[in-house]
Short mmCIF file of C-alpha atoms in Angstrom, two decimals:
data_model
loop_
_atom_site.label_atom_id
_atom_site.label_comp_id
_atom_site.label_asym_id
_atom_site.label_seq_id
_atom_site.Cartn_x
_atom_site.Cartn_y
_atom_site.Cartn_z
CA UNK D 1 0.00 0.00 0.00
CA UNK D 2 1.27 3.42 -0.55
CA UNK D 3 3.08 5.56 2.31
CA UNK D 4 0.18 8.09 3.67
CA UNK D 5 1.52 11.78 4.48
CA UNK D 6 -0.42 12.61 7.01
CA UNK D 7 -1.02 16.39 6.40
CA UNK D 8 -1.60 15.84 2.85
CA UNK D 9 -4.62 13.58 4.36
CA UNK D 10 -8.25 14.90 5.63
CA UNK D 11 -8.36 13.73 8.85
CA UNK D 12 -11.93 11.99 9.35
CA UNK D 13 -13.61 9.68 12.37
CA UNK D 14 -15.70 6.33 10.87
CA UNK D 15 -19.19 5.60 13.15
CA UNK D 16 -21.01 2.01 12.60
CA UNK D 17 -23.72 0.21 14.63
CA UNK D 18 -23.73 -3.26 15.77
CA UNK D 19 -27.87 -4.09 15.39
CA UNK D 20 -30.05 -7.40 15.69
CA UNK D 21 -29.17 -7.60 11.56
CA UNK D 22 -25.39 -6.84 12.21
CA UNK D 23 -23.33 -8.60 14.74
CA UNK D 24 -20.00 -7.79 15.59
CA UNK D 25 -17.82 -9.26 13.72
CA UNK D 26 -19.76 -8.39 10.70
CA UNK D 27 -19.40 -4.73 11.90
CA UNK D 28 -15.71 -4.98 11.70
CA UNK D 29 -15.50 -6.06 8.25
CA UNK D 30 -17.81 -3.27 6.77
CA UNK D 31 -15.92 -0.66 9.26
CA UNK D 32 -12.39 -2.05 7.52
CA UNK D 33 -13.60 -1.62 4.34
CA UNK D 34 -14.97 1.85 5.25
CA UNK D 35 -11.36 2.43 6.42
CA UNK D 36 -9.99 1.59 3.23
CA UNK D 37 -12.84 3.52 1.43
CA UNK D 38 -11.93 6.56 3.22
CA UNK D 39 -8.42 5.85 2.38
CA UNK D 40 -8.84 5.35 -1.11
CA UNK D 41 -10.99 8.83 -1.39
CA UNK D 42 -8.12 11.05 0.39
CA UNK D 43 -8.28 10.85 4.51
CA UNK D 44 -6.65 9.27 7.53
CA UNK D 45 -8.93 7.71 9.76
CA UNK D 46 -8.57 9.16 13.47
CA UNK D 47 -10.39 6.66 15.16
CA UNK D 48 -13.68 4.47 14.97
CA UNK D 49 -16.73 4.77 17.03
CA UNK D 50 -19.19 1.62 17.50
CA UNK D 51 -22.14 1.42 19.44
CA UNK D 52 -24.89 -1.48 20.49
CA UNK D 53 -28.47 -0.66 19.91
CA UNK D 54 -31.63 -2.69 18.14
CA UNK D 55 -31.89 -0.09 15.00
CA UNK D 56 -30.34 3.23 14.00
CA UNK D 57 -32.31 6.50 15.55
CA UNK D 58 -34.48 7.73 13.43
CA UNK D 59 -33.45 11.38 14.00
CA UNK D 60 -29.29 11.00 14.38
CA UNK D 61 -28.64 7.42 13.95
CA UNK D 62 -26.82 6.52 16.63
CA UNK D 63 -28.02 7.58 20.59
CA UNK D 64 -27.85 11.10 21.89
CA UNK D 65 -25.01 10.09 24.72
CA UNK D 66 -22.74 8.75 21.31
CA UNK D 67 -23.31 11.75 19.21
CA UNK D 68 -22.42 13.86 22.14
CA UNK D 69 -19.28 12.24 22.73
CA UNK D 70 -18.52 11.62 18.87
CA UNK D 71 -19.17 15.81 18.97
CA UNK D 72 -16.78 16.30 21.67
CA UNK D 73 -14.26 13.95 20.06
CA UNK D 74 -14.29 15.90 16.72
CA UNK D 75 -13.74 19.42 18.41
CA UNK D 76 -11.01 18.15 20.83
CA UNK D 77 -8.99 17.17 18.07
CA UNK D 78 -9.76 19.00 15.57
CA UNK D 79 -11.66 16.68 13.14
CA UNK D 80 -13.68 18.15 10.23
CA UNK D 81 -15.34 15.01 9.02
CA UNK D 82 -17.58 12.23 10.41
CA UNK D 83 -18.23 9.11 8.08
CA UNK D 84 -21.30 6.73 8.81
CA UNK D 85 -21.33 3.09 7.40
CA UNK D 86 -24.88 3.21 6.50
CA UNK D 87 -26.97 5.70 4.44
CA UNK D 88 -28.74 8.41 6.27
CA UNK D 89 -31.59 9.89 5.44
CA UNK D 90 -32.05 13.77 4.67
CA UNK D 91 -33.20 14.39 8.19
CA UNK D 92 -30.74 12.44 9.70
CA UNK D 93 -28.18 14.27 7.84
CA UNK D 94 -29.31 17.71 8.79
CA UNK D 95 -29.37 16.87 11.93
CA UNK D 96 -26.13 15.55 12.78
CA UNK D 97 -24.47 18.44 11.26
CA UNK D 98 -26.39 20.89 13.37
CA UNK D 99 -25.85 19.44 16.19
CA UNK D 100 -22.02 17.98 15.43
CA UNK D 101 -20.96 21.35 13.46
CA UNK D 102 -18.82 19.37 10.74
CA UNK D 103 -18.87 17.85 7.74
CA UNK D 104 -21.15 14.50 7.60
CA UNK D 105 -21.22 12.10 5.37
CA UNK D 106 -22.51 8.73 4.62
CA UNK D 107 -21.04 5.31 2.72
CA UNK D 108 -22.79 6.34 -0.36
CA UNK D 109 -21.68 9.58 -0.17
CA UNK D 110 -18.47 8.94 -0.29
CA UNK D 111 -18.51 6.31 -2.94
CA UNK D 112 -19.87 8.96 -4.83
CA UNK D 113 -16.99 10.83 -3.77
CA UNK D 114 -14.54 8.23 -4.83
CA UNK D 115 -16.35 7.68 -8.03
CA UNK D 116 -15.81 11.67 -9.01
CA UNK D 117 -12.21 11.21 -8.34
CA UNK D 118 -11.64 8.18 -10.59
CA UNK D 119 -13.96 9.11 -13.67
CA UNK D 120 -11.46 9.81 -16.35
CA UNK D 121 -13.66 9.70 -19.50
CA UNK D 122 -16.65 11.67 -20.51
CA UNK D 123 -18.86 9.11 -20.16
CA UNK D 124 -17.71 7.90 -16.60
CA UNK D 125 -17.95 11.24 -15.40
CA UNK D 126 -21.67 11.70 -16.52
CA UNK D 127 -22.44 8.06 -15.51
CA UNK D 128 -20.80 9.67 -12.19
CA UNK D 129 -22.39 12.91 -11.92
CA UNK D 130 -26.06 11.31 -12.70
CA UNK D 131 -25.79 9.41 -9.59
CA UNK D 132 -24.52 12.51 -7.63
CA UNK D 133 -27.39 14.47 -8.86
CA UNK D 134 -29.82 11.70 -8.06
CA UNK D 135 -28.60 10.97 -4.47
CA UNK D 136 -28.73 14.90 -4.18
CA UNK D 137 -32.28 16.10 -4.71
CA UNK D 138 -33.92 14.83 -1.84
CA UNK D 139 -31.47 16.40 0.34
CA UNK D 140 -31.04 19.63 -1.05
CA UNK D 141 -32.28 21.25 2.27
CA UNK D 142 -29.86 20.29 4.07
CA UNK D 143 -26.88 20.51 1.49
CA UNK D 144 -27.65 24.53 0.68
CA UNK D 145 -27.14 25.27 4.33
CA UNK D 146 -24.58 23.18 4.39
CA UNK D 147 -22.54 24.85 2.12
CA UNK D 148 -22.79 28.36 2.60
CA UNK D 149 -19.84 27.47 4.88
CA UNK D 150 -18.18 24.52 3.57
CA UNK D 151 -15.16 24.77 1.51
CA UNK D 152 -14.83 21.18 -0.37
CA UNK D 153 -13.03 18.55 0.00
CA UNK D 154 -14.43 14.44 0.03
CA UNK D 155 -17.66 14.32 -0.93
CA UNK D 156 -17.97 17.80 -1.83
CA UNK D 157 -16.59 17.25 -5.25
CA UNK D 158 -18.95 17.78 -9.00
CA UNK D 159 -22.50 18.81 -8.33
CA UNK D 160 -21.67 19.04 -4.22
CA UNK D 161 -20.33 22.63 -5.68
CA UNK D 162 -23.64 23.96 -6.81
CA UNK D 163 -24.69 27.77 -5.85
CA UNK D 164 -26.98 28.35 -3.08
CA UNK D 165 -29.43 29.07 -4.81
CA UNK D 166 -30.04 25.87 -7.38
CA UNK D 167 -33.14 24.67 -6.59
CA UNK D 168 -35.11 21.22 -7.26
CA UNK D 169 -36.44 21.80 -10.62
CA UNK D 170 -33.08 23.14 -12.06
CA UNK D 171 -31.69 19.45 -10.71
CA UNK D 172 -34.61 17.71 -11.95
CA UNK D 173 -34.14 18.97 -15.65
CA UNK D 174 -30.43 18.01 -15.11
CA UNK D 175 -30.86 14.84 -14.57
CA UNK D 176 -33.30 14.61 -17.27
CA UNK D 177 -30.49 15.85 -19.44
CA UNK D 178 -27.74 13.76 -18.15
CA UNK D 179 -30.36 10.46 -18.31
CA UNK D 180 -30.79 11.76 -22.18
CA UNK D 181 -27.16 11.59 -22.77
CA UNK D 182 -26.47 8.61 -21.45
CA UNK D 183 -29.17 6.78 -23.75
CA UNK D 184 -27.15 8.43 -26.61
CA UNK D 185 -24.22 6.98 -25.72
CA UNK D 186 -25.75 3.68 -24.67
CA UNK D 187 -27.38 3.03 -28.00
CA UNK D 188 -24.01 4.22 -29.65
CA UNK D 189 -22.13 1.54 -27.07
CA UNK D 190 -24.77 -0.81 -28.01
CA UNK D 191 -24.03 -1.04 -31.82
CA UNK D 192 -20.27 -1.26 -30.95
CA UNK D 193 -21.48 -4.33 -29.24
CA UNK D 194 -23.51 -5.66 -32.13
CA UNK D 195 -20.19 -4.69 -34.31
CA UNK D 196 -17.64 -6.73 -32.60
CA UNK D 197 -18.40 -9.81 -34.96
CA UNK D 198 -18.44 -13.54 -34.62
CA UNK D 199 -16.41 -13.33 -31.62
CA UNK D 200 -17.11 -14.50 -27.90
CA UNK D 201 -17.19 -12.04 -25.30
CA UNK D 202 -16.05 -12.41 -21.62
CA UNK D 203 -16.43 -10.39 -19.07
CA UNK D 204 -14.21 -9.86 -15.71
CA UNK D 205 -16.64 -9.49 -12.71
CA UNK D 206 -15.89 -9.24 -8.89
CA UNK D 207 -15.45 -7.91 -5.93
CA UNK D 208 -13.36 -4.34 -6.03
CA UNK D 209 -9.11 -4.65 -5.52
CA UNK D 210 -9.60 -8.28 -6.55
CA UNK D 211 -7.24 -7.68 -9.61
CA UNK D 212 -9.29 -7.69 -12.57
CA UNK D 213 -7.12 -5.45 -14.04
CA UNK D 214 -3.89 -6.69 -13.44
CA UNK D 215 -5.75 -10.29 -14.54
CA UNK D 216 -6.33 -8.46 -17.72
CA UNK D 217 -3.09 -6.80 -18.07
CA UNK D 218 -1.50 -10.29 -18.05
CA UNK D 219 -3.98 -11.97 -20.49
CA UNK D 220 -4.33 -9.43 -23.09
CA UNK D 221 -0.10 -8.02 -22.64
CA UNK D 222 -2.01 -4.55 -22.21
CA UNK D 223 -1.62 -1.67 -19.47
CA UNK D 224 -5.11 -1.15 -17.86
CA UNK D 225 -4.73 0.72 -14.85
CA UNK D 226 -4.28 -1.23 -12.07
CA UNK D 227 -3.64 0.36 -8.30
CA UNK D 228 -4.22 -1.15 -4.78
CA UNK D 229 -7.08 0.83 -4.01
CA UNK D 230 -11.06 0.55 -4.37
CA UNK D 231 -12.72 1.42 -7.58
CA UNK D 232 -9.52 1.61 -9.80
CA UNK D 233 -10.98 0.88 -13.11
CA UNK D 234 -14.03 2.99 -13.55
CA UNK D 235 -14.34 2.81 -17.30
CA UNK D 236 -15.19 -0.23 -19.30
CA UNK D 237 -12.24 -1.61 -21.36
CA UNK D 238 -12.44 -4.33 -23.85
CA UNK D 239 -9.30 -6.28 -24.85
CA UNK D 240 -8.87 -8.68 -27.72
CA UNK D 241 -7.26 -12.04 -25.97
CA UNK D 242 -5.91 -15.06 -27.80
CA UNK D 243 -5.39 -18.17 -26.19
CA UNK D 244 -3.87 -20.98 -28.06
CA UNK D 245 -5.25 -20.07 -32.00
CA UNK D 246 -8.45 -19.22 -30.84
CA UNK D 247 -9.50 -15.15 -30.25
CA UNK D 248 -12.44 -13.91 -28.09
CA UNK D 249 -12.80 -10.26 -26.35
CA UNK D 250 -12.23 -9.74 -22.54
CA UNK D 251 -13.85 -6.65 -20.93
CA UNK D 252 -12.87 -5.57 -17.49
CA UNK D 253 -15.59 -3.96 -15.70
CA UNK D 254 -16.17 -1.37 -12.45
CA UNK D 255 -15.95 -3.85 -9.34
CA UNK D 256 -18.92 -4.18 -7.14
CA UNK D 257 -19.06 -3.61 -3.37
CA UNK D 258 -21.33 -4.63 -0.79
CA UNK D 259 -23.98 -1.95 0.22
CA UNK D 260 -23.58 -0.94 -3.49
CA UNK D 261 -25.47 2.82 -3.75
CA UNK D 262 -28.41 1.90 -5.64
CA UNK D 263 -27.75 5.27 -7.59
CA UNK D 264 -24.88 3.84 -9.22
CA UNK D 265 -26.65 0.49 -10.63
CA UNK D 266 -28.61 2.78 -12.93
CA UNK D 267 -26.04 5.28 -13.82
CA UNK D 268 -23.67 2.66 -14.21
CA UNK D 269 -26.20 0.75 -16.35
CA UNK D 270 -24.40 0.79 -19.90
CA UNK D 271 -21.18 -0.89 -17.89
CA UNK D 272 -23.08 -3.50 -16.32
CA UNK D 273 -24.72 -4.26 -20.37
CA UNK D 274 -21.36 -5.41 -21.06
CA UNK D 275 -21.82 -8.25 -18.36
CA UNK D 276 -25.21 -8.53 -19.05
CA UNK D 277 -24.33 -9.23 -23.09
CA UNK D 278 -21.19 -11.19 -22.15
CA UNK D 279 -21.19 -14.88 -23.38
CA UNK D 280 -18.66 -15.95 -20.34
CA UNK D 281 -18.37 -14.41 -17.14
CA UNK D 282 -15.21 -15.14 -15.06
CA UNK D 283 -15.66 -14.43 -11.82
CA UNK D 284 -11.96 -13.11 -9.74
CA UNK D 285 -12.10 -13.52 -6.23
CA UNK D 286 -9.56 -12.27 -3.61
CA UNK D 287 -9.03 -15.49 -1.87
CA UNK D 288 -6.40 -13.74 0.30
CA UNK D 289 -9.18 -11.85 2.12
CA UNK D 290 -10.95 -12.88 5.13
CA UNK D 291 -14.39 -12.25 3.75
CA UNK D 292 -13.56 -13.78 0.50
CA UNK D 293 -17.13 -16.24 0.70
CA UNK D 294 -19.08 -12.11 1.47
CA UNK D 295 -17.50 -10.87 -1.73
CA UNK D 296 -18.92 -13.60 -3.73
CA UNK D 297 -22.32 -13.49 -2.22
CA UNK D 298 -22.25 -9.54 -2.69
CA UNK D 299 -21.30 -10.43 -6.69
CA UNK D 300 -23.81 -12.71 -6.99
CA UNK D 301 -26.58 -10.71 -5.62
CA UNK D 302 -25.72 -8.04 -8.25
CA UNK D 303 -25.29 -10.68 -10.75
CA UNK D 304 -28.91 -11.48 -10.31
CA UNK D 305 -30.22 -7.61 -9.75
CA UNK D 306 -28.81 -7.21 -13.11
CA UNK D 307 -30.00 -11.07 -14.50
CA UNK D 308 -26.90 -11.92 -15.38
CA UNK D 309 -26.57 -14.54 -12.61
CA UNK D 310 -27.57 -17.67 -15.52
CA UNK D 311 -24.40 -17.35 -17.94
CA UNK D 312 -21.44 -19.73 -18.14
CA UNK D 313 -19.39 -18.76 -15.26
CA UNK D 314 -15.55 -19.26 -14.40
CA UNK D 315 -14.23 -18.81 -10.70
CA UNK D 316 -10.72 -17.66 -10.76
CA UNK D 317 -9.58 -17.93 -7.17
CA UNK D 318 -6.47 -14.69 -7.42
CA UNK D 319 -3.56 -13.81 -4.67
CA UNK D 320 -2.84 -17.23 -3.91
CA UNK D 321 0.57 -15.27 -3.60
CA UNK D 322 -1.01 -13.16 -0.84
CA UNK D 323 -2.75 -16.26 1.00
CA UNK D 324 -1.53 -16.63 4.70
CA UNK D 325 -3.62 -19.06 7.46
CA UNK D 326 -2.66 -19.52 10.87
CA UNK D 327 -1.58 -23.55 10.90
CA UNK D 328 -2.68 -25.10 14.69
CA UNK D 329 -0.22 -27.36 16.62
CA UNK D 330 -1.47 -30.92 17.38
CA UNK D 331 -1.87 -30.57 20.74
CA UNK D 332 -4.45 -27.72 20.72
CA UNK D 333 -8.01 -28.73 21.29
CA UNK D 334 -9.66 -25.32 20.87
CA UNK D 335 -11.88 -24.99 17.96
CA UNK D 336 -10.23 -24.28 14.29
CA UNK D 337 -11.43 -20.99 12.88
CA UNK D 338 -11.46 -19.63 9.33
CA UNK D 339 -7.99 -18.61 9.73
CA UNK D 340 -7.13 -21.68 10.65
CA UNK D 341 -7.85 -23.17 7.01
CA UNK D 342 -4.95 -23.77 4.51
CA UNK D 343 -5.80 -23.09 0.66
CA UNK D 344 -5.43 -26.89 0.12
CA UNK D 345 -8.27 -27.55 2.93
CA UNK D 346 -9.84 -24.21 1.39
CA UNK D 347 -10.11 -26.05 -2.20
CA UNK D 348 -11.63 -29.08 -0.63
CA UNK D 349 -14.66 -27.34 0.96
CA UNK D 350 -17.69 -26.18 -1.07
CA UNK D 351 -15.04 -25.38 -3.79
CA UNK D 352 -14.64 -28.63 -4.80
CA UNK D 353 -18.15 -29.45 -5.57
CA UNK D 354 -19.01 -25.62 -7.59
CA UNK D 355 -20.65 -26.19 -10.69
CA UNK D 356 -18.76 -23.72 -12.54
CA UNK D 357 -14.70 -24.72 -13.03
CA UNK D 358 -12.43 -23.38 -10.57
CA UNK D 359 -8.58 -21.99 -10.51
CA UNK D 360 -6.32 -21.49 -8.23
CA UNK D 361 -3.75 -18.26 -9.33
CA UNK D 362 -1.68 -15.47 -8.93
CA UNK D 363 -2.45 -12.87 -11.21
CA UNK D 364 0.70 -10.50 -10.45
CA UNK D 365 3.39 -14.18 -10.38
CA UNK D 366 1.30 -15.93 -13.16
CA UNK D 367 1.73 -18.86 -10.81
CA UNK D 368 -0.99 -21.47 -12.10
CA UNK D 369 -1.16 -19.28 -15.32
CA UNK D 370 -1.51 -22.16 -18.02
CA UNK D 371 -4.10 -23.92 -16.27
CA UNK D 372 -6.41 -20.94 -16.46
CA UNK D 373 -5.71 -20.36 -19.60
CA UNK D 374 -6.49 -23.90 -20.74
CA UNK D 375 -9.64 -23.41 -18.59
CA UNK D 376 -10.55 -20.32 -20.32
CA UNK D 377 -10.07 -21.52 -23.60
CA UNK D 378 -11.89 -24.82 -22.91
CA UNK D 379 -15.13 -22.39 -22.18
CA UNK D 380 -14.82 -20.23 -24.62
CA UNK D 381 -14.27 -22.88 -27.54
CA UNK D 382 -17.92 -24.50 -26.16
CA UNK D 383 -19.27 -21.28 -26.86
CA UNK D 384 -17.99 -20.52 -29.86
CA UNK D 385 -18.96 -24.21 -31.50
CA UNK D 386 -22.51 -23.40 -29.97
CA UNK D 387 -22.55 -20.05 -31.31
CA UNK D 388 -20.91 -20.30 -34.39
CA UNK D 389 -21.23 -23.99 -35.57
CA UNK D 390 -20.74 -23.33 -39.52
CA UNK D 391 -17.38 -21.39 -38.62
CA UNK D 392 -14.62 -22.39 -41.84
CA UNK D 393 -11.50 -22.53 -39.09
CA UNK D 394 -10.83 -24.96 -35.99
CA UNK D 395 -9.01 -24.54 -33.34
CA UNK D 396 -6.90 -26.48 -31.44
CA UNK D 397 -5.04 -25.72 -27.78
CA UNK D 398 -1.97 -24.87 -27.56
CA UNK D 399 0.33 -23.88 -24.50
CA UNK D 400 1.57 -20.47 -24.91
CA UNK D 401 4.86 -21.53 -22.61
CA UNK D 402 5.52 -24.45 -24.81
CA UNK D 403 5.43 -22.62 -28.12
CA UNK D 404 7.80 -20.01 -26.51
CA UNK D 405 10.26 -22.70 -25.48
CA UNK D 406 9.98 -24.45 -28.98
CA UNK D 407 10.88 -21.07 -30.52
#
């Protein structure tokens, strides 16, 4: 991970509640990945503030004793942002930054935030600023008094900038514009589609920071941007691969998230086309990661908002170079946990009996490289006969390594 410079970094506080629907542990996870979405967006986290209750207040979201002390936290040390793993409603919102006096913001807010930093094209950025807009007008209240006095920074970035005195109907008929646009260039991305020939398509899904992109890097000897941080790869990016003598197109794709903002399915809809048209989906996973088995279920759902969830499907099982388990001696009797499993007891699990066909690999080491390609290629080829039966050329496999070496 890269070195953080502290001063260069905004300084912000993370709050998450542990409810009848959320234990613990599963608080933990979302509050690291918060961490690391805060991270990834430009801060420092200064410290993390839990509490216990049966559901979130319906007028601050956590209790009046923790907002208190969260307040008195903030001004002590001179914090000008407070981050809260769920979203918040308008009210909500207004309300904790009257009473805290700082910037507050939400998990979609700063996704949103994140989003505006990565969007390179045109087309990501309107995608981008669509879902800004939309997650905007209901709380427009709150965000005009808001920023008489605020002076930017994470989540404040695109439409967050808007004069006072923009109203609803000026945002409505931008979004109507923006939702115009897009269709534009989604019909126009459409007939690329329909242009790309007799060729299989496959699409890279997962979790975000699995390395799709450095997956795709290695299998189409292209440079797709590829950093250790969420939401890398905004923009779609199709590659042609060829494996063996046979060529299909790969497409690396936005990565999902759990808690995905709902804002972002439809802006991002013309992305999420390319996995809905794909012919192959292969599915990376991070298997170094503790909540690995979450990411896929979070996929998965989305898969199936989206009905994708019914097309040929690879797992590709990435970072085996990154894998580490805590091995028990003999002698202890206490329970084994997760991070007691080894990848070999790991691939013997429910792994072993997935319907779709599973790899074990190391994107950035290539470790395990030719049997995902052969894997690949085996999928793809059923396609393509299926597809394209009366095709004049055949194919047959070849190892990539072993026509190097012959050469």
């Amino acid at each position: 991970m890269l070195e953080k410079k502290e001063h260069n970094y905004e300084k912000v506080v993370l709050v998450g509640l542990i409810t009848k629907d959320q234990d613990e542990e599963k608080l933990t996870e979302y509050m690291d990945e918060l961490e690391f979405l805060a991270y990834t967006a430009g801060a420092t986290v200064d410290r993390r503030f839990t509490q216990k209750m049966s559901q979130p207040d319906s007028r601050t979201f956590v209790g009046s004793g923790k907002a208190l002390e969260i307040k008195e936290y903030v001004k002590e040390n001179e914090i000008g942002t407070v981050i809260f793993d769920d979203e918040l409603s308008p009210s909500q919102l207004k309300n904790l930054e009257r009473e805290m006096e700082v910037k507050i913001l939400d998990r979609t807010n700063l996704i949103l935030d994140i989003f505006a930093q990565r969007a390179q094209t045109s087309y990501a950025r309107t995608q981008v600023e669509l879902a800004q807009y939309q997650y905007l007008l209901p709380r427009l209240t709150r965000m005009w008094t808001h920023l008489e006095r605020q002076k930017g920074g994470i989540g404040m970035r695109g439409p967050g900038e808007t004069e006072i005195e923009t109203d609803r109907r000026i945002i409505r008929d931008r979004i109507t514009l923006l939702k115009d646009k897009l269709k534009t260039i989604d019909k126009q991305m459409a007939t690329q589609r329909n242009n790309r020939g007799k060729v299989v398509r496959a699409a890279l899904v997962g979790y975000t920071n699995v390395g799709k992109s450095t997956l795709m890097n290695a299998l189409s000897k292209s440079e797709v941007f590829a950093e250790n941080k969420l939401f890398a790869t905004l923009d779609t990016t199709v590659r042609k691969v060829v494996i063996g003598n046979l060529p299909f197109l790969l497409t690396d794709t936005v990565g999902f998230i759990r808690k995905l903002p709902t804002q972002l399915v439809e802006s991002f809809k013309s992305t999420l086309d390319e996995v809905r048209e794909a012919d192959l989906l292969i599915h990376v996973v991070d298997i170094s990661h503790e909540s690995f088995e979450d990411h896929i279920a979070s996929v998965n759902e989305i898969l199936q908002e989206i009905d994708a969830h019914r097309k040929p499907m690879i797992m590709i099982f990435n970072k085996i170079d990154d894998f580490s388990y805590e091995k028990k001696d003999e002698d202890d009797l206490t329970p084994s946990t997760r991070k007691n499993i080894s990848l070999d007891e790991w691939k013997k699990t429910w792994m072993a009996k997935s319907k779709y066909p599973t790899v074990f690999i190391s994107a950035l080491t290539k470790e395990n490289f030719p049997e995902m390609k052969k894997m690949i290629y085996d999928e793809v080829m059923k396609i393509h006969i299926s597809r394209f039966p009366y095709n004049d050329f055949l194919f047959e496999y070849f190892d990539d390594e072993e026509e190097e070496n012959n050469n």
